Amino acid sequence: NVVNPDDVVAEHGADALRLHEMFLGPIEMHKPWNTKGIEGVSKFLRKLWRLYHEGDEVAVSEDGPNKAELKTLHKTIQKISEDLERFSFNTPVSALMVAVNELTELKCNKRSILEPLTVLLSCHAPHIAEELWSRLGNDTSISEVDWPVADEKHLKDDNVNYPISFNGKTRFQLELPADMGKDQVEKEVLSHAMAEKWLEGKPPKKVIVVPGRIVNVVV
């Protein structure tokens, strides 16, 4: 049985076919060509399109981005940039899907986020990226735009969710500021109501704090 690519392009578009082929797996691996799953990629592109539009009209805000939106954008820039450097072309598709889902949940339609997102898309879906770039009011081709650079300050978490272990067994989770020092982390853990339960009134023999990772209390 033969599937004519022209028929796939007519139904789903050239970018959907291109994305689907790259999404099948690493380029160096043998993959049987089929169109199973292309509908999912097509739905992703429609969801992406809706970020920029309200109905048929472009609806992009000039408001400044918030912390969550910046984190999603710069996390995606970092991921896709690193993957392309390794000639990994399937994993950026996943990263774009995650970014679009997160930005949709955030109801983000801000130019400062969507313009660099369009550039990230351009390698994998050049036709829709070029169209979106034009609709955003740009006169030049998106192929002439500099690649966005991830800013480390937007990738840091404000809080860390510490697994709290007693004698090596995790008993509860505790969210604490990422910049909190070891002594303060220990103090916060030992004063927690759940810690009192597992200590059973006994003083701990040792408290091991790995900043940003885990706390283990030896009883």
mmCIF file of C-alpha atoms in Angstrom:
data_model
loop_
_atom_site.group_PDB
_atom_site.id
_atom_site.type_symbol
_atom_site.label_atom_id
_atom_site.label_comp_id
_atom_site.label_asym_id
_atom_site.label_seq_id
_atom_site.Cartn_x
_atom_site.Cartn_y
_atom_site.Cartn_z
ATOM 1 C CA ASN A 1 0.000 0.000 0.000
ATOM 2 C CA VAL A 2 1.270 3.440 -0.912
ATOM 3 C CA VAL A 3 0.344 6.752 0.726
ATOM 4 C CA ASN A 4 0.749 9.704 -1.590
ATOM 5 C CA PRO A 5 2.401 12.580 0.339
ATOM 6 C CA ASP A 6 0.436 15.042 -1.802
ATOM 7 C CA ASP A 7 -2.780 13.649 -0.351
ATOM 8 C CA VAL A 8 -1.434 14.056 3.210
ATOM 9 C CA VAL A 9 -0.386 17.648 2.468
ATOM 10 C CA ALA A 10 -3.799 18.408 0.981
ATOM 11 C CA GLU A 11 -5.554 17.112 4.125
ATOM 12 C CA HIS A 12 -3.199 18.210 6.917
ATOM 13 C CA GLY A 13 -0.723 20.673 5.397
ATOM 14 C CA ALA A 14 2.980 20.454 4.553
ATOM 15 C CA ASP A 15 4.104 21.496 8.034
ATOM 16 C CA ALA A 16 2.034 18.775 9.697
ATOM 17 C CA LEU A 17 3.633 16.170 7.427
ATOM 18 C CA ARG A 18 7.107 17.579 8.087
ATOM 19 C CA LEU A 19 6.574 17.640 11.866
ATOM 20 C CA HIS A 20 5.135 14.136 11.866
ATOM 21 C CA GLU A 21 8.113 12.708 9.990
ATOM 22 C CA MET A 22 10.578 14.308 12.406
ATOM 23 C CA PHE A 23 8.508 13.287 15.427
ATOM 24 C CA LEU A 24 8.712 9.588 14.538
ATOM 25 C CA GLY A 25 12.121 9.213 16.179
ATOM 26 C CA PRO A 26 15.866 9.929 15.884
ATOM 27 C CA ILE A 27 16.894 10.624 12.322
ATOM 28 C CA GLU A 28 19.557 7.893 12.304
ATOM 29 C CA MET A 29 17.047 5.166 13.216
ATOM 30 C CA HIS A 30 15.084 3.120 10.716
ATOM 31 C CA LYS A 31 11.398 3.976 10.963
ATOM 32 C CA PRO A 32 8.592 2.529 8.852
ATOM 33 C CA TRP A 33 6.857 5.447 7.166
ATOM 34 C CA ASN A 34 3.200 5.747 8.031
ATOM 35 C CA THR A 35 0.661 8.453 8.736
ATOM 36 C CA LYS A 36 -0.525 7.096 12.073
ATOM 37 C CA GLY A 37 -0.445 9.914 14.578
ATOM 38 C CA ILE A 38 -0.367 12.757 12.073
ATOM 39 C CA GLU A 39 -3.750 13.946 13.321
ATOM 40 C CA GLY A 40 -2.174 14.624 16.718
ATOM 41 C CA VAL A 41 0.492 16.828 15.119
ATOM 42 C CA SER A 42 -2.199 18.596 13.105
ATOM 43 C CA LYS A 43 -4.151 19.314 16.313
ATOM 44 C CA PHE A 44 -0.982 20.698 17.896
ATOM 45 C CA LEU A 45 -0.548 23.170 15.032
ATOM 46 C CA ARG A 46 -4.164 24.287 15.358
ATOM 47 C CA LYS A 47 -3.663 24.791 19.097
ATOM 48 C CA LEU A 48 -0.514 26.786 18.393
ATOM 49 C CA TRP A 49 -2.420 28.940 15.900
ATOM 50 C CA ARG A 50 -5.051 29.775 18.518
ATOM 51 C CA LEU A 51 -2.387 31.292 20.802
ATOM 52 C CA TYR A 52 -2.015 34.114 18.290
ATOM 53 C CA HIS A 53 -5.648 34.547 17.300
ATOM 54 C CA GLU A 54 -9.094 35.289 18.617
ATOM 55 C CA GLY A 55 -11.383 33.806 16.023
ATOM 56 C CA ASP A 56 -9.921 34.735 12.641
ATOM 57 C CA GLU A 57 -8.198 37.874 13.875
ATOM 58 C CA VAL A 58 -4.688 38.224 15.288
ATOM 59 C CA ALA A 59 -5.011 39.088 18.986
ATOM 60 C CA VAL A 60 -1.553 39.679 20.425
ATOM 61 C CA SER A 61 -0.984 41.706 23.582
ATOM 62 C CA GLU A 62 1.851 44.170 24.096
ATOM 63 C CA ASP A 63 1.778 43.583 27.871
ATOM 64 C CA GLY A 64 4.962 42.461 29.598
ATOM 65 C CA PRO A 65 5.379 38.731 30.324
ATOM 66 C CA ASN A 66 5.054 37.261 33.797
ATOM 67 C CA LYS A 67 7.480 34.913 35.524
ATOM 68 C CA ALA A 68 5.712 31.695 34.500
ATOM 69 C CA GLU A 69 5.557 32.710 30.832
ATOM 70 C CA LEU A 70 9.239 33.639 30.785
ATOM 71 C CA LYS A 71 10.183 30.348 32.385
ATOM 72 C CA THR A 72 8.252 28.366 29.768
ATOM 73 C CA LEU A 73 9.812 30.339 26.923
ATOM 74 C CA HIS A 74 13.408 30.169 28.105
ATOM 75 C CA LYS A 75 13.136 26.517 29.105
ATOM 76 C CA THR A 76 11.956 25.801 25.559
ATOM 77 C CA ILE A 77 14.724 27.904 23.988
ATOM 78 C CA GLN A 78 17.334 26.018 26.009
ATOM 79 C CA LYS A 79 15.895 22.589 25.222
ATOM 80 C CA ILE A 80 15.469 23.118 21.473
ATOM 81 C CA SER A 81 18.847 24.844 21.078
ATOM 82 C CA GLU A 82 20.657 21.974 22.809
ATOM 83 C CA ASP A 83 18.745 19.341 20.826
ATOM 84 C CA LEU A 84 19.482 20.982 17.464
ATOM 85 C CA GLU A 85 23.172 21.222 18.339
ATOM 86 C CA ARG A 86 23.101 17.422 18.740
ATOM 87 C CA PHE A 87 21.160 17.017 15.472
ATOM 88 C CA SER A 88 18.244 15.653 17.449
ATOM 89 C CA PHE A 89 15.197 16.704 15.442
ATOM 90 C CA ASN A 90 12.405 14.697 17.061
ATOM 91 C CA THR A 91 12.695 15.933 20.658
ATOM 92 C CA PRO A 92 12.206 19.644 19.791
ATOM 93 C CA VAL A 93 8.736 18.729 18.557
ATOM 94 C CA SER A 94 7.899 17.414 22.036
ATOM 95 C CA ALA A 95 9.358 20.570 23.603
ATOM 96 C CA LEU A 96 7.190 22.757 21.359
ATOM 97 C CA MET A 97 4.096 20.761 22.285
ATOM 98 C CA VAL A 98 4.827 21.137 25.994
ATOM 99 C CA ALA A 99 5.409 24.884 25.574
ATOM 100 C CA VAL A 100 2.154 25.400 23.682
ATOM 101 C CA ASN A 101 0.212 23.454 26.329
ATOM 102 C CA GLU A 102 1.753 25.518 29.139
ATOM 103 C CA LEU A 103 1.206 28.846 27.376
ATOM 104 C CA THR A 104 -2.385 27.865 26.591
ATOM 105 C CA GLU A 105 -3.000 27.132 30.275
ATOM 106 C CA LEU A 106 -1.456 30.507 31.128
ATOM 107 C CA LYS A 107 -3.691 32.169 28.498
ATOM 108 C CA CYS A 108 -0.583 33.830 27.122
ATOM 109 C CA ASN A 109 -0.962 35.918 23.968
ATOM 110 C CA LYS A 110 1.951 38.313 24.581
ATOM 111 C CA ARG A 111 4.160 39.387 21.698
ATOM 112 C CA SER A 112 7.331 39.189 23.789
ATOM 113 C CA ILE A 113 6.671 35.448 24.264
ATOM 114 C CA LEU A 114 5.040 34.506 20.964
ATOM 115 C CA GLU A 115 7.588 36.133 18.639
ATOM 116 C CA PRO A 116 10.564 34.076 19.913
ATOM 117 C CA LEU A 117 8.301 31.006 20.050
ATOM 118 C CA THR A 118 7.602 31.517 16.341
ATOM 119 C CA VAL A 119 11.341 31.580 15.629
ATOM 120 C CA LEU A 120 11.766 28.307 17.543
ATOM 121 C CA LEU A 121 9.006 26.784 15.430
ATOM 122 C CA SER A 122 10.500 27.935 12.132
ATOM 123 C CA CYS A 123 13.001 25.062 11.763
ATOM 124 C CA HIS A 124 10.298 22.437 12.023
ATOM 125 C CA ALA A 125 7.234 24.167 10.575
ATOM 126 C CA PRO A 126 8.587 26.910 8.282
ATOM 127 C CA HIS A 127 5.363 27.665 6.422
ATOM 128 C CA ILE A 128 3.131 28.325 9.422
ATOM 129 C CA ALA A 129 6.003 30.116 11.194
ATOM 130 C CA GLU A 130 6.497 32.463 8.235
ATOM 131 C CA GLU A 131 2.766 33.171 8.091
ATOM 132 C CA LEU A 132 2.554 33.880 11.815
ATOM 133 C CA TRP A 133 5.644 36.091 11.627
ATOM 134 C CA SER A 134 3.998 38.142 8.904
ATOM 135 C CA ARG A 135 0.712 38.374 10.803
ATOM 136 C CA LEU A 136 2.642 39.708 13.809
ATOM 137 C CA GLY A 137 3.495 42.705 11.642
ATOM 138 C CA ASN A 138 7.044 41.853 10.621
ATOM 139 C CA ASP A 139 8.240 42.843 7.137
ATOM 140 C CA THR A 140 11.318 40.630 6.913
ATOM 141 C CA SER A 141 11.411 36.849 6.558
ATOM 142 C CA ILE A 142 11.633 34.869 9.770
ATOM 143 C CA SER A 143 14.669 33.108 8.260
ATOM 144 C CA GLU A 144 16.632 36.366 8.708
ATOM 145 C CA VAL A 145 15.894 36.676 12.441
ATOM 146 C CA ASP A 146 18.524 35.862 15.082
ATOM 147 C CA TRP A 147 17.931 32.660 17.041
ATOM 148 C CA PRO A 148 16.686 33.415 20.597
ATOM 149 C CA VAL A 149 19.068 32.826 23.512
ATOM 150 C CA ALA A 150 17.984 31.299 26.829
ATOM 151 C CA ASP A 151 18.454 33.505 29.884
ATOM 152 C CA GLU A 152 19.512 31.471 32.916
ATOM 153 C CA LYS A 153 17.793 33.823 35.362
ATOM 154 C CA HIS A 154 14.397 32.744 34.013
ATOM 155 C CA LEU A 155 15.185 29.042 34.434
ATOM 156 C CA LYS A 156 15.690 29.075 38.178
ATOM 157 C CA ASP A 157 12.927 27.897 40.480
ATOM 158 C CA ASP A 158 11.962 30.156 43.382
ATOM 159 C CA ASN A 159 11.075 27.132 45.525
ATOM 160 C CA VAL A 160 12.292 23.569 45.897
ATOM 161 C CA ASN A 161 10.064 20.641 46.804
ATOM 162 C CA TYR A 162 12.218 18.638 49.239
ATOM 163 C CA PRO A 163 11.522 14.941 49.847
ATOM 164 C CA ILE A 164 11.906 14.529 53.629
ATOM 165 C CA SER A 165 13.248 11.102 54.601
ATOM 166 C CA PHE A 166 13.577 9.427 57.977
ATOM 167 C CA ASN A 167 16.207 6.683 58.100
ATOM 168 C CA GLY A 168 16.253 6.652 54.307
ATOM 169 C CA LYS A 169 12.482 6.379 53.764
ATOM 170 C CA THR A 170 10.610 9.344 52.313
ATOM 171 C CA ARG A 171 7.778 10.352 54.637
ATOM 172 C CA PHE A 172 6.560 13.692 53.294
ATOM 173 C CA GLN A 173 7.346 16.611 50.965
ATOM 174 C CA LEU A 174 8.145 20.160 52.030
ATOM 175 C CA GLU A 175 8.361 23.172 49.715
ATOM 176 C CA LEU A 176 11.019 25.680 50.746
ATOM 177 C CA PRO A 177 12.728 28.698 49.104
ATOM 178 C CA ALA A 178 15.483 27.611 46.708
ATOM 179 C CA ASP A 179 17.994 30.012 48.244
ATOM 180 C CA MET A 180 17.420 28.863 51.823
ATOM 181 C CA GLY A 181 20.619 27.818 53.626
ATOM 182 C CA LYS A 182 21.246 24.326 55.020
ATOM 183 C CA ASP A 183 20.819 25.341 58.652
ATOM 184 C CA GLN A 184 17.489 27.027 57.952
ATOM 185 C CA VAL A 185 16.272 24.063 55.903
ATOM 186 C CA GLU A 186 17.112 21.750 58.812
ATOM 187 C CA LYS A 187 15.283 24.045 61.231
ATOM 188 C CA GLU A 188 12.170 24.200 59.039
ATOM 189 C CA VAL A 189 12.105 20.420 58.604
ATOM 190 C CA LEU A 190 12.515 19.589 62.287
ATOM 191 C CA SER A 191 9.827 22.079 63.300
ATOM 192 C CA HIS A 192 7.285 20.634 60.894
ATOM 193 C CA ALA A 193 4.350 18.734 62.408
ATOM 194 C CA MET A 194 5.045 15.652 60.278
ATOM 195 C CA ALA A 195 8.639 15.578 61.505
ATOM 196 C CA GLU A 196 7.456 15.517 65.096
ATOM 197 C CA LYS A 197 5.362 12.463 64.263
ATOM 198 C CA TRP A 198 8.305 10.479 62.878
ATOM 199 C CA LEU A 199 10.762 11.646 65.531
ATOM 200 C CA GLU A 200 8.418 10.370 68.268
ATOM 201 C CA GLY A 201 9.876 12.817 70.744
ATOM 202 C CA LYS A 202 13.478 11.668 70.168
ATOM 203 C CA PRO A 203 16.236 14.067 69.094
ATOM 204 C CA PRO A 204 17.673 13.246 65.646
ATOM 205 C CA LYS A 205 21.117 11.630 65.586
ATOM 206 C CA LYS A 206 21.960 13.373 62.330
ATOM 207 C CA VAL A 207 20.297 15.550 59.696
ATOM 208 C CA ILE A 208 21.671 15.347 56.153
ATOM 209 C CA VAL A 209 20.687 18.254 53.933
ATOM 210 C CA VAL A 210 21.559 18.198 50.219
ATOM 211 C CA PRO A 211 20.598 21.721 49.067
ATOM 212 C CA GLY A 212 17.917 21.673 46.410
ATOM 213 C CA ARG A 213 17.650 17.859 46.510
ATOM 214 C CA ILE A 214 16.710 16.007 49.676
ATOM 215 C CA VAL A 215 16.724 15.980 53.489
ATOM 216 C CA ASN A 216 17.360 12.780 55.407
ATOM 217 C CA VAL A 217 16.860 12.615 59.165
ATOM 218 C CA VAL A 218 18.639 9.811 60.992
ATOM 219 C CA VAL A 219 16.786 8.847 64.168
#
